């Protein structure tokens, strides 16, 4: 997979890496939406995030992953922001969406690096007794 400027670190857990690629596709669609015409892309991002975050919560709960509460709180803060913007009319939301995109671009890679990577390590250790390996082509 070619690197893109916003590509997050692969974690080596296929279901999480697939969810992260989908998040980035949804975020890219929102980024490329015309000002004031963001609603469909924002709804798609919110739907993706609900499924993505629920799947991670389920993964953490089913494996007894530590620090799950803190992780889930971060997800829910993002959901709250997405729903607050969706509740605005399109004209009111346009400048907020621009700030939301910047905030998500800042938040998501750090979240993956710090919290999601810990989940991937934990789950892989539970399943296979070791940490995930990520092989990269030069
Ligand atoms: Fe994630
Ligand atoms: Fe997460």
mmCIF file of C-alpha atoms and ligand atoms in Angstrom:
data_model
loop_
_atom_site.group_PDB
_atom_site.id
_atom_site.type_symbol
_atom_site.label_atom_id
_atom_site.label_comp_id
_atom_site.label_asym_id
_atom_site.label_seq_id
_atom_site.Cartn_x
_atom_site.Cartn_y
_atom_site.Cartn_z
ATOM 1 C CA UNK A 1 0.000 0.000 0.000
ATOM 2 C CA UNK A 2 1.518 3.349 -0.976
ATOM 3 C CA UNK A 3 2.085 5.888 1.745
ATOM 4 C CA UNK A 4 -0.127 8.931 1.713
ATOM 5 C CA UNK A 5 0.496 12.090 3.716
ATOM 6 C CA UNK A 6 -2.166 11.053 6.217
ATOM 7 C CA UNK A 7 -1.509 7.309 6.287
ATOM 8 C CA UNK A 8 -1.400 6.070 9.849
ATOM 9 C CA UNK A 9 1.022 3.511 11.169
ATOM 10 C CA UNK A 10 -0.047 -0.054 10.311
ATOM 11 C CA UNK A 11 -0.552 -2.040 13.505
ATOM 12 C CA UNK A 12 -0.332 -5.582 12.143
ATOM 13 C CA UNK A 13 -3.853 -6.517 13.286
ATOM 14 C CA UNK A 14 -5.816 -6.814 10.029
ATOM 15 C CA UNK A 15 -9.238 -5.800 11.328
ATOM 16 C CA UNK A 16 -7.838 -2.662 12.960
ATOM 17 C CA UNK A 17 -5.721 -1.720 9.956
ATOM 18 C CA UNK A 18 -8.759 -2.134 7.683
ATOM 19 C CA UNK A 19 -10.844 0.095 9.961
ATOM 20 C CA UNK A 20 -8.119 2.724 9.964
ATOM 21 C CA UNK A 21 -7.890 2.716 6.170
ATOM 22 C CA UNK A 22 -11.671 3.156 6.052
ATOM 23 C CA UNK A 23 -11.484 6.032 8.542
ATOM 24 C CA UNK A 24 -8.920 7.726 6.325
ATOM 25 C CA UNK A 25 -11.094 7.234 3.235
ATOM 26 C CA UNK A 26 -14.076 8.776 5.055
ATOM 27 C CA UNK A 27 -11.934 11.651 6.324
ATOM 28 C CA UNK A 28 -10.590 12.243 2.801
ATOM 29 C CA UNK A 29 -14.136 12.366 1.427
ATOM 30 C CA UNK A 30 -15.066 14.939 4.070
ATOM 31 C CA UNK A 31 -11.902 16.935 3.312
ATOM 32 C CA UNK A 32 -12.765 17.060 -0.396
ATOM 33 C CA UNK A 33 -16.447 18.003 0.117
ATOM 34 C CA UNK A 34 -17.353 21.507 -1.016
ATOM 35 C CA UNK A 35 -17.991 23.962 1.829
ATOM 36 C CA UNK A 36 -21.593 23.652 2.924
ATOM 37 C CA UNK A 37 -21.989 20.340 1.050
ATOM 38 C CA UNK A 38 -20.372 18.217 3.682
ATOM 39 C CA UNK A 39 -23.431 16.538 5.229
ATOM 40 C CA UNK A 40 -23.287 13.221 3.359
ATOM 41 C CA UNK A 41 -19.566 12.804 3.974
ATOM 42 C CA UNK A 42 -19.948 13.760 7.624
ATOM 43 C CA UNK A 43 -22.795 11.279 8.077
ATOM 44 C CA UNK A 44 -20.662 8.576 6.440
ATOM 45 C CA UNK A 45 -17.730 9.408 8.725
ATOM 46 C CA UNK A 46 -19.990 9.291 11.793
ATOM 47 C CA UNK A 47 -21.441 5.930 10.731
ATOM 48 C CA UNK A 48 -17.959 4.584 10.115
ATOM 49 C CA UNK A 49 -16.714 5.851 13.473
ATOM 50 C CA UNK A 50 -19.650 4.268 15.341
ATOM 51 C CA UNK A 51 -18.866 0.857 13.807
ATOM 52 C CA UNK A 52 -15.086 1.289 14.152
ATOM 53 C CA UNK A 53 -15.258 2.375 17.778
ATOM 54 C CA UNK A 54 -17.812 -0.294 18.711
ATOM 55 C CA UNK A 55 -15.606 -2.984 17.147
ATOM 56 C CA UNK A 56 -12.581 -1.776 19.115
ATOM 57 C CA UNK A 57 -14.591 -1.665 22.345
ATOM 58 C CA UNK A 58 -15.801 -5.205 21.724
ATOM 59 C CA UNK A 59 -12.228 -6.322 20.987
ATOM 60 C CA UNK A 60 -10.973 -4.730 24.214
ATOM 61 C CA UNK A 61 -13.811 -6.181 26.295
ATOM 62 C CA UNK A 62 -13.514 -9.672 24.877
ATOM 63 C CA UNK A 63 -9.780 -9.824 25.566
ATOM 64 C CA UNK A 64 -9.730 -8.013 28.939
ATOM 65 C CA UNK A 65 -7.573 -5.251 27.495
ATOM 66 C CA UNK A 66 -6.318 -2.789 30.153
ATOM 67 C CA UNK A 67 -7.159 0.937 29.984
ATOM 68 C CA UNK A 68 -10.224 0.297 27.850
ATOM 69 C CA UNK A 69 -12.262 2.982 29.655
ATOM 70 C CA UNK A 70 -9.847 5.756 28.738
ATOM 71 C CA UNK A 71 -9.786 4.542 25.136
ATOM 72 C CA UNK A 72 -13.576 4.372 24.893
ATOM 73 C CA UNK A 73 -13.848 7.863 26.425
ATOM 74 C CA UNK A 74 -11.673 9.224 23.615
ATOM 75 C CA UNK A 75 -13.854 7.550 20.995
ATOM 76 C CA UNK A 76 -17.018 8.926 22.567
ATOM 77 C CA UNK A 77 -15.591 12.458 22.665
ATOM 78 C CA UNK A 78 -15.093 12.200 18.893
ATOM 79 C CA UNK A 79 -18.637 10.886 18.420
ATOM 80 C CA UNK A 80 -19.993 13.792 20.484
ATOM 81 C CA UNK A 81 -18.167 16.298 18.280
ATOM 82 C CA UNK A 82 -19.392 14.640 15.079
ATOM 83 C CA UNK A 83 -22.994 14.670 16.298
ATOM 84 C CA UNK A 84 -22.750 18.288 17.423
ATOM 85 C CA UNK A 85 -21.646 19.327 13.928
ATOM 86 C CA UNK A 86 -24.319 17.153 12.304
ATOM 87 C CA UNK A 87 -26.941 18.937 14.416
ATOM 88 C CA UNK A 88 -25.996 22.321 12.868
ATOM 89 C CA UNK A 89 -27.483 23.555 9.619
ATOM 90 C CA UNK A 90 -25.124 23.382 6.648
ATOM 91 C CA UNK A 91 -24.204 27.084 6.557
ATOM 92 C CA UNK A 92 -23.518 27.209 10.296
ATOM 93 C CA UNK A 93 -21.508 23.990 10.123
ATOM 94 C CA UNK A 94 -19.263 24.912 7.152
ATOM 95 C CA UNK A 95 -16.540 26.740 9.148
ATOM 96 C CA UNK A 96 -16.855 24.225 11.977
ATOM 97 C CA UNK A 97 -16.287 21.341 9.558
ATOM 98 C CA UNK A 98 -13.026 22.945 8.449
ATOM 99 C CA UNK A 99 -11.862 23.040 12.081
ATOM 100 C CA UNK A 100 -13.163 19.523 12.670
ATOM 101 C CA UNK A 101 -11.061 18.208 9.783
ATOM 102 C CA UNK A 102 -7.923 19.819 11.226
ATOM 103 C CA UNK A 103 -8.734 18.396 14.648
ATOM 104 C CA UNK A 104 -9.331 14.887 13.269
ATOM 105 C CA UNK A 105 -6.128 15.027 11.216
ATOM 106 C CA UNK A 106 -4.309 15.865 14.442
ATOM 107 C CA UNK A 107 -6.155 13.386 16.668
ATOM 108 C CA UNK A 108 -6.342 10.247 14.562
ATOM 109 C CA UNK A 109 -2.643 9.418 13.956
ATOM 110 C CA UNK A 110 -1.844 10.065 17.625
ATOM 111 C CA UNK A 111 -4.774 7.916 18.746
ATOM 112 C CA UNK A 112 -3.612 5.069 16.503
ATOM 113 C CA UNK A 113 -0.008 5.385 17.664
ATOM 114 C CA UNK A 114 -0.787 5.510 21.372
ATOM 115 C CA UNK A 115 -4.075 3.777 22.157
ATOM 116 C CA UNK A 116 -4.902 1.577 19.160
ATOM 117 C CA UNK A 117 -1.351 0.237 18.931
ATOM 118 C CA UNK A 118 -1.574 -0.853 22.574
ATOM 119 C CA UNK A 119 -4.793 -2.739 21.761
ATOM 120 C CA UNK A 120 -3.192 -4.404 18.734
ATOM 121 C CA UNK A 121 -0.228 -5.516 20.852
ATOM 122 C CA UNK A 122 -2.489 -6.773 23.636
ATOM 123 C CA UNK A 123 -4.831 -8.681 21.324
ATOM 124 C CA UNK A 124 -2.002 -10.218 19.311
ATOM 125 C CA UNK A 125 -0.299 -11.292 22.518
ATOM 126 C CA UNK A 126 -3.545 -12.910 23.714
ATOM 127 C CA UNK A 127 -4.082 -14.674 20.393
ATOM 128 C CA UNK A 128 -0.542 -15.632 19.436
ATOM 129 C CA UNK A 129 1.714 -15.042 22.445
ATOM 130 C CA UNK A 130 3.732 -12.265 20.799
ATOM 131 C CA UNK A 131 3.497 -8.745 19.451
ATOM 132 C CA UNK A 132 2.417 -8.053 15.856
ATOM 133 C CA UNK A 133 5.056 -7.779 13.145
ATOM 134 C CA UNK A 134 4.653 -5.181 10.411
ATOM 135 C CA UNK A 135 6.765 -5.825 7.309
ATOM 136 C CA UNK A 136 7.375 -2.879 4.995
ATOM 137 C CA UNK A 137 8.717 -2.893 1.470
ATOM 138 C CA UNK A 138 11.653 -0.516 0.938
HETATM 139 FE FE1 LIG B 1 -8.960 2.591 15.656
HETATM 140 FE FE1 LIG B 2 -9.329 3.532 19.086
#
